[in-house]
CSV table of C-alpha atoms in Angstrom, one decimal:
chain,number,residue,atom,x,y,z
A,4,UNK,CA,28.5,-5.2,6.8
A,5,UNK,CA,27.0,-7.5,9.4
A,6,UNK,CA,23.9,-6.2,11.0
A,7,UNK,CA,24.4,-6.9,14.7
A,8,UNK,CA,20.8,-6.1,15.8
A,9,UNK,CA,18.9,-5.9,12.6
A,10,UNK,CA,15.6,-3.9,12.4
A,11,UNK,CA,16.4,-2.4,9.0
A,12,UNK,CA,13.9,-4.3,6.9
A,13,UNK,CA,12.3,-7.8,6.8
A,14,UNK,CA,13.9,-7.9,3.3
A,15,UNK,CA,17.3,-8.2,5.1
A,16,UNK,CA,16.2,-11.3,7.0
A,17,UNK,CA,17.6,-14.7,6.2
A,18,UNK,CA,15.8,-17.3,4.0
A,19,UNK,CA,13.9,-19.9,6.1
A,20,UNK,CA,15.7,-23.2,6.1
A,21,UNK,CA,12.6,-25.1,4.9
A,22,UNK,CA,12.8,-23.2,1.6
A,23,UNK,CA,16.3,-24.3,0.9
A,24,UNK,CA,15.2,-27.9,1.6
A,25,UNK,CA,12.3,-27.5,-0.8
A,26,UNK,CA,14.4,-26.1,-3.5
A,27,UNK,CA,16.9,-28.9,-3.1
A,28,UNK,CA,14.1,-31.4,-3.3
A,29,UNK,CA,12.9,-29.7,-6.6
A,30,UNK,CA,16.4,-30.0,-8.0
A,31,UNK,CA,15.6,-32.8,-10.5
A,32,UNK,CA,14.4,-32.9,-14.1
A,33,UNK,CA,10.8,-31.7,-14.6
A,34,UNK,CA,8.9,-29.8,-17.3
A,35,UNK,CA,10.2,-26.2,-17.8
A,36,UNK,CA,8.5,-22.9,-17.3
A,37,UNK,CA,5.3,-23.5,-15.3
A,38,UNK,CA,4.5,-27.0,-16.7
A,39,UNK,CA,6.1,-28.7,-13.7
A,40,UNK,CA,4.3,-30.7,-11.0
A,41,UNK,CA,4.9,-28.1,-8.3
A,42,UNK,CA,3.5,-25.2,-10.3
A,43,UNK,CA,0.5,-27.3,-11.1
A,44,UNK,CA,-0.3,-27.6,-7.3
A,45,UNK,CA,-0.6,-23.8,-6.7
A,46,UNK,CA,-4.2,-23.3,-7.8
A,47,UNK,CA,-5.5,-26.0,-5.6
A,48,UNK,CA,-3.4,-25.0,-2.6
A,49,UNK,CA,-4.5,-21.4,-2.7
A,50,UNK,CA,-8.1,-22.3,-3.4
A,51,UNK,CA,-8.0,-24.4,-0.2
A,52,UNK,CA,-6.4,-21.6,1.8
A,53,UNK,CA,-8.9,-18.9,0.8
A,54,UNK,CA,-12.0,-21.1,0.5
A,55,UNK,CA,-12.9,-19.8,-2.9
A,56,UNK,CA,-11.7,-20.8,-6.4
A,57,UNK,CA,-8.6,-19.0,-7.5
A,58,UNK,CA,-5.7,-19.3,-9.8
A,59,UNK,CA,-2.1,-18.6,-8.6
A,60,UNK,CA,1.0,-17.8,-10.6
A,61,UNK,CA,4.5,-17.3,-9.3
A,62,UNK,CA,6.6,-14.2,-10.1
A,63,UNK,CA,10.0,-13.1,-8.7
A,64,UNK,CA,9.0,-9.7,-7.3
A,65,UNK,CA,6.1,-7.9,-5.6
A,66,UNK,CA,6.3,-5.1,-8.2
A,67,UNK,CA,5.6,-7.6,-11.0
A,68,UNK,CA,2.9,-9.2,-8.9
A,69,UNK,CA,1.1,-5.9,-8.4
A,70,UNK,CA,1.5,-4.8,-12.0
A,71,UNK,CA,0.5,-8.0,-13.7
A,72,UNK,CA,-2.7,-8.3,-11.6
A,73,UNK,CA,-3.6,-4.6,-12.2
A,74,UNK,CA,-3.1,-5.2,-15.9
A,75,UNK,CA,-6.2,-7.4,-15.9
A,76,UNK,CA,-8.3,-4.5,-14.6
A,77,UNK,CA,-7.0,-1.3,-16.2
A,78,UNK,CA,-6.9,-0.1,-19.8
A,79,UNK,CA,-4.1,2.3,-20.8
A,80,UNK,CA,-6.6,5.2,-20.9
A,81,UNK,CA,-7.8,4.4,-17.3
A,82,UNK,CA,-6.5,4.9,-13.8
A,83,UNK,CA,-5.8,3.1,-10.5
A,84,UNK,CA,-6.9,4.7,-7.3
A,85,UNK,CA,-4.3,4.2,-4.6
A,86,UNK,CA,-3.1,6.0,-1.5
A,87,UNK,CA,-0.7,8.8,-2.0
A,88,UNK,CA,2.0,6.9,-0.1
A,89,UNK,CA,1.2,3.5,-1.6
A,90,UNK,CA,4.2,1.4,-2.7
A,91,UNK,CA,3.1,1.3,-6.3
A,92,UNK,CA,3.3,5.1,-6.3
A,93,UNK,CA,6.4,5.8,-4.1
A,94,UNK,CA,8.6,2.8,-4.4
A,95,UNK,CA,8.1,1.0,-7.7
A,96,UNK,CA,10.1,3.3,-10.0
A,97,UNK,CA,7.2,4.0,-12.4
A,98,UNK,CA,6.6,0.3,-13.0
A,99,UNK,CA,2.8,0.6,-13.0
A,100,UNK,CA,2.9,3.1,-15.8
A,101,UNK,CA,5.3,0.8,-17.7
A,102,UNK,CA,3.3,-2.4,-17.3
A,103,UNK,CA,-0.1,-0.7,-17.7
A,104,UNK,CA,1.1,1.2,-20.8
A,105,UNK,CA,0.5,4.7,-19.4
A,106,UNK,CA,-2.5,4.1,-17.2
A,107,UNK,CA,-2.5,6.7,-14.4
A,108,UNK,CA,-2.2,6.3,-10.7
A,109,UNK,CA,-4.9,8.4,-9.0
A,110,UNK,CA,-3.7,9.5,-5.6
A,111,UNK,CA,-6.1,9.6,-2.6
A,112,UNK,CA,-5.6,10.6,1.0
A,113,UNK,CA,-6.3,8.3,4.0
A,114,UNK,CA,-5.3,7.9,7.6
A,115,UNK,CA,-2.4,5.5,8.2
A,116,UNK,CA,-2.0,5.0,4.4
A,117,UNK,CA,-5.3,3.2,4.3
A,118,UNK,CA,-8.3,4.0,2.2
A,119,UNK,CA,-12.0,4.1,2.9
A,120,UNK,CA,-14.9,4.4,0.5
A,121,UNK,CA,-15.2,8.1,1.5
A,122,UNK,CA,-11.5,8.7,0.7
A,123,UNK,CA,-11.9,7.2,-2.7
A,124,UNK,CA,-15.2,9.0,-3.4
A,125,UNK,CA,-13.6,12.3,-2.5
A,126,UNK,CA,-11.1,11.7,-5.3
A,127,UNK,CA,-13.3,10.1,-8.0
A,128,UNK,CA,-16.7,11.8,-7.6
A,129,UNK,CA,-15.5,15.2,-9.1
A,130,UNK,CA,-14.2,13.4,-12.3
A,131,UNK,CA,-16.5,14.1,-15.3
A,132,UNK,CA,-17.7,11.1,-17.2
A,133,UNK,CA,-16.3,12.1,-20.5
A,134,UNK,CA,-13.3,11.3,-22.7
A,135,UNK,CA,-11.3,14.4,-21.6
A,136,UNK,CA,-10.6,13.0,-18.1
A,137,UNK,CA,-9.0,9.8,-16.9
A,138,UNK,CA,-11.6,7.4,-15.5
A,139,UNK,CA,-10.9,5.1,-12.6
A,140,UNK,CA,-10.8,1.4,-13.5
A,141,UNK,CA,-9.5,-0.1,-10.3
A,142,UNK,CA,-8.6,0.4,-6.6
A,143,UNK,CA,-5.3,-0.8,-5.1
A,144,UNK,CA,-4.9,-1.1,-1.4
A,145,UNK,CA,-2.0,-2.4,0.7
A,146,UNK,CA,-2.4,-5.0,3.4
A,147,UNK,CA,-0.7,-4.2,5.8
A,148,UNK,CA,-0.4,-0.6,4.8
A,149,UNK,CA,2.8,1.4,4.3
A,150,UNK,CA,2.5,2.5,7.9
A,151,UNK,CA,1.9,-1.0,9.2
A,152,UNK,CA,-1.9,-0.6,9.6
A,153,UNK,CA,-4.1,-3.6,8.9
A,154,UNK,CA,-7.5,-3.5,7.2
A,155,UNK,CA,-10.3,-5.2,9.2
A,156,UNK,CA,-12.8,-7.6,7.6
A,157,UNK,CA,-15.5,-4.9,8.0
A,158,UNK,CA,-13.3,-2.3,6.3
A,159,UNK,CA,-12.5,-4.7,3.4
A,160,UNK,CA,-16.2,-5.5,3.0
A,161,UNK,CA,-17.1,-1.8,2.7
A,162,UNK,CA,-14.4,-1.3,0.1
A,163,UNK,CA,-15.7,-4.4,-1.8
A,164,UNK,CA,-19.2,-3.0,-1.8
A,165,UNK,CA,-18.0,0.3,-3.0
A,166,UNK,CA,-15.9,-1.2,-5.8
A,167,UNK,CA,-18.8,-3.4,-6.9
A,168,UNK,CA,-21.2,-0.4,-6.9
A,169,UNK,CA,-18.7,1.7,-9.0
A,170,UNK,CA,-17.7,-1.3,-11.2
A,171,UNK,CA,-14.1,-1.0,-10.2
A,172,UNK,CA,-11.6,-3.8,-9.8
A,173,UNK,CA,-10.1,-4.2,-6.3
A,174,UNK,CA,-6.5,-5.3,-6.0
A,175,UNK,CA,-4.5,-5.9,-2.8
A,176,UNK,CA,-0.7,-5.4,-2.5
A,177,UNK,CA,0.1,-8.0,0.1
A,178,UNK,CA,3.8,-7.6,0.5
A,179,UNK,CA,3.1,-8.0,4.3
A,180,UNK,CA,-0.2,-9.8,3.9
A,181,UNK,CA,0.9,-12.5,6.3
A,182,UNK,CA,1.6,-10.0,9.0
A,183,UNK,CA,-1.9,-8.4,8.6
A,184,UNK,CA,-3.5,-11.9,8.6
A,185,UNK,CA,-1.6,-12.9,11.8
A,186,UNK,CA,-2.7,-9.6,13.5
A,187,UNK,CA,-6.3,-10.3,12.7
A,188,UNK,CA,-6.2,-13.7,14.5
A,189,UNK,CA,-7.7,-17.1,14.1
A,190,UNK,CA,-6.3,-20.1,12.2
A,191,UNK,CA,-4.2,-19.6,9.2
A,192,UNK,CA,-7.1,-20.2,6.8
A,193,UNK,CA,-9.5,-18.0,8.8
A,194,UNK,CA,-6.8,-15.2,9.0
A,195,UNK,CA,-6.1,-15.4,5.2
A,196,UNK,CA,-9.8,-15.1,4.4
A,197,UNK,CA,-10.3,-12.3,6.9
A,198,UNK,CA,-7.3,-10.3,5.6
A,199,UNK,CA,-8.2,-10.7,1.9
A,200,UNK,CA,-11.9,-10.0,2.1
A,201,UNK,CA,-13.6,-9.6,-1.3
A,202,UNK,CA,-10.6,-8.5,-3.3
A,203,UNK,CA,-10.4,-9.5,-7.0
A,204,UNK,CA,-6.6,-10.1,-6.9
A,205,UNK,CA,-3.8,-10.3,-4.4
A,206,UNK,CA,-0.1,-10.0,-4.6
A,207,UNK,CA,0.7,-12.5,-1.8
A,208,UNK,CA,4.1,-11.6,-0.4
A,209,UNK,CA,6.5,-14.3,0.8
A,210,UNK,CA,9.9,-12.7,0.4
A,211,UNK,CA,9.6,-10.4,3.4
A,212,UNK,CA,8.4,-13.3,5.5
A,213,UNK,CA,11.2,-15.8,5.1
A,214,UNK,CA,11.1,-16.3,1.4
A,215,UNK,CA,13.9,-15.9,-1.1
A,216,UNK,CA,12.7,-14.9,-4.5
A,217,UNK,CA,9.1,-15.9,-5.2
A,218,UNK,CA,5.7,-14.1,-4.8
A,219,UNK,CA,2.3,-15.2,-5.8
A,220,UNK,CA,-0.3,-13.5,-8.0
A,221,UNK,CA,-3.6,-14.8,-6.7
A,222,UNK,CA,-6.6,-14.2,-9.0
A,223,UNK,CA,-10.0,-14.8,-7.5
A,224,UNK,CA,-11.4,-14.9,-11.1
A,225,UNK,CA,-9.5,-17.9,-12.5
A,226,UNK,CA,-10.5,-16.9,-16.0
A,227,UNK,CA,-8.0,-14.1,-15.8
A,228,UNK,CA,-5.1,-16.5,-15.4
A,229,UNK,CA,-4.3,-16.9,-19.1
A,230,UNK,CA,-4.2,-13.1,-19.6
A,231,UNK,CA,-1.6,-12.9,-16.7
A,232,UNK,CA,0.4,-15.7,-18.2
A,233,UNK,CA,0.7,-13.9,-21.5
A,234,UNK,CA,1.6,-10.6,-19.7
A,235,UNK,CA,4.1,-12.4,-17.5
A,236,UNK,CA,5.9,-13.8,-20.5
A,237,UNK,CA,5.9,-10.5,-22.4
A,238,UNK,CA,7.2,-8.7,-19.3
A,239,UNK,CA,10.2,-11.1,-18.9
A,240,UNK,CA,8.9,-12.8,-15.8
A,241,UNK,CA,8.3,-16.3,-17.1
A,242,UNK,CA,11.3,-18.2,-15.7
A,243,UNK,CA,12.6,-21.3,-17.4
A,244,UNK,CA,12.9,-23.3,-14.1
A,245,UNK,CA,9.7,-22.1,-12.5
A,246,UNK,CA,9.6,-25.2,-10.2
A,247,UNK,CA,12.1,-23.5,-7.9
A,248,UNK,CA,9.7,-20.6,-7.4
A,249,UNK,CA,6.8,-22.9,-6.9
A,250,UNK,CA,8.8,-24.9,-4.4
A,251,UNK,CA,9.4,-21.8,-2.3
A,252,UNK,CA,5.8,-20.9,-2.2
A,253,UNK,CA,4.6,-24.4,-1.4
A,254,UNK,CA,7.2,-24.6,1.4
A,255,UNK,CA,5.7,-21.5,2.9
A,256,UNK,CA,2.2,-22.9,2.7
A,257,UNK,CA,3.2,-26.3,4.1
A,258,UNK,CA,2.2,-26.4,7.8
A,259,UNK,CA,1.1,-22.7,7.5
A,260,UNK,CA,4.8,-21.6,7.8
A,261,UNK,CA,3.8,-18.3,6.3
A,262,UNK,CA,1.4,-17.7,9.2
A,263,UNK,CA,3.8,-18.8,11.9
A,264,UNK,CA,6.6,-16.7,10.6
A,265,UNK,CA,4.4,-13.6,10.5
A,266,UNK,CA,3.1,-14.2,14.0
A,267,UNK,CA,6.7,-14.4,15.3
A,268,UNK,CA,7.6,-11.1,13.6
A,269,UNK,CA,4.4,-9.4,14.9
A,270,UNK,CA,5.2,-10.6,18.5
A,271,UNK,CA,8.7,-9.1,18.2
A,272,UNK,CA,7.2,-5.8,17.1
A,273,UNK,CA,4.9,-5.8,20.1
A,274,UNK,CA,7.9,-6.4,22.3
A,275,UNK,CA,9.6,-3.3,20.9
A,276,UNK,CA,6.4,-1.3,21.0
A,277,UNK,CA,6.2,-1.9,24.8
A,278,UNK,CA,9.1,0.4,25.2
A,279,UNK,CA,7.9,3.1,22.9
A,280,UNK,CA,5.0,4.6,24.8
A,281,UNK,CA,3.8,7.9,23.2
A,282,UNK,CA,6.7,7.9,20.7
A,283,UNK,CA,4.7,5.7,18.4
A,284,UNK,CA,3.4,7.5,15.3
A,285,UNK,CA,1.0,4.7,14.3
A,286,UNK,CA,-0.6,1.8,16.1
A,287,UNK,CA,1.5,-1.4,15.6
A,288,UNK,CA,-0.8,-3.8,13.7
A,289,UNK,CA,1.9,-5.8,11.8
A,290,UNK,CA,5.7,-5.9,12.0
A,291,UNK,CA,6.6,-2.2,11.4
A,292,UNK,CA,7.1,0.5,14.0
A,293,UNK,CA,7.3,4.2,13.3
A,294,UNK,CA,8.8,6.0,16.3
A,295,UNK,CA,9.4,9.6,17.1
A,296,UNK,CA,13.1,10.0,17.7
A,297,UNK,CA,15.5,13.0,17.4
A,298,UNK,CA,18.7,12.7,15.4
A,299,UNK,CA,20.7,12.4,18.6
A,300,UNK,CA,18.5,9.7,19.9
A,301,UNK,CA,18.8,7.7,16.7
A,302,UNK,CA,22.6,7.9,16.9
A,303,UNK,CA,22.5,6.7,20.5
A,304,UNK,CA,20.6,3.6,19.3
A,305,UNK,CA,23.0,3.0,16.5
A,306,UNK,CA,25.8,3.2,18.9
A,307,UNK,CA,24.2,0.2,20.6
A,308,UNK,CA,24.4,-1.7,17.3
A,309,UNK,CA,20.7,-1.4,16.4
A,310,UNK,CA,20.2,-1.1,12.6
A,311,UNK,CA,17.2,0.8,11.2
A,312,UNK,CA,16.2,3.5,8.7
A,313,UNK,CA,15.6,7.1,9.5
A,314,UNK,CA,12.0,8.2,8.6
A,315,UNK,CA,12.2,11.8,7.9
A,316,UNK,CA,13.9,14.3,10.1
A,317,UNK,CA,12.3,13.4,13.5
A,318,UNK,CA,11.4,9.7,13.4
A,319,UNK,CA,12.7,6.2,12.5
A,320,UNK,CA,11.2,3.0,11.2
A,321,UNK,CA,11.9,-0.4,12.8
A,322,UNK,CA,11.0,-3.7,11.1
A,323,UNK,CA,10.9,-7.1,12.8
A,324,UNK,CA,11.2,-10.3,10.9
A,325,UNK,CA,10.4,-14.0,11.1
A,326,UNK,CA,13.8,-14.6,12.7
A,327,UNK,CA,14.1,-11.6,15.0
A,328,UNK,CA,15.6,-12.8,18.2
A,329,UNK,CA,13.3,-12.1,21.2
A,330,UNK,CA,16.2,-10.8,23.2
A,331,UNK,CA,17.0,-8.2,20.5
A,332,UNK,CA,13.4,-7.0,20.4
A,333,UNK,CA,13.4,-6.7,24.2
A,334,UNK,CA,16.7,-4.9,24.2
A,335,UNK,CA,15.5,-2.4,21.6
A,336,UNK,CA,12.3,-1.7,23.5
A,337,UNK,CA,14.3,-1.1,26.7
A,338,UNK,CA,16.8,1.1,24.8
A,339,UNK,CA,14.1,3.3,23.4
A,340,UNK,CA,12.4,3.5,26.8
A,341,UNK,CA,15.7,4.6,28.4
A,342,UNK,CA,16.2,7.6,26.0
């Protein structure tokens, strides 16, 4: 089925042409696995982007990126603090428990699917320090959150201080990291550094932002890289022709394409938001909109060829993408305003 006016998901968007060009250019003999010249560039490219030494490894999915990174922080008898509606809890099919050999997800509350030190303390402070209770080993946050909310540098700094004080790892699920970075403003490098803050690891998402099948596990402690390499192989995520994944990531980094794509998607979301008024359930700080709509109103929009997901009984989610046409975003905003 062709989506005439697609706002279903940024996963439904086309692959950016520059990635096809990059993969075609990589289509020549090179060393297998991650021994190729393109994979060898990743550490330096991400180090330059974030302004601190890091190691970067490709994987095919965001789920794998999250779980492989968390595996460096969490023992099987420990736990990961995350929001109750975090992707790793709601939408990864139990993968964290599988990859982490039974480690527990410890669910916290927080406004807009974000966490604060106070939210985390409310969950972990009552835990007794003894072997009868699961102890937290790490915190996982999502940037932008499951409700399209972006963490500010100040919020990230506070979480970093809390994690350091409590000796907890701090991981960031960045499926829409680019959108959060573009929202925070500044150059691509400034935005990347602001949006990542002091995290220990980042699952840098590219697929939702014009990519095809490659995400990056970014480790801000490069000494952890070998552990992830072993885990990646054991989990079945070491691809024989890894140069094609590296080519996709490098193409997104070239000329800050990742940042430009996200800025376009964010601008389209703001165009839609202009017609939503008090229907918005959350501030629009990335490329997702959660809009209060009745069942009849949702059907009226679908009759105008807008594709989107219902979000519970009385609302809908709209997602813009790197290639959302401005005229479609404007049309959706006007259609919602006219309901």
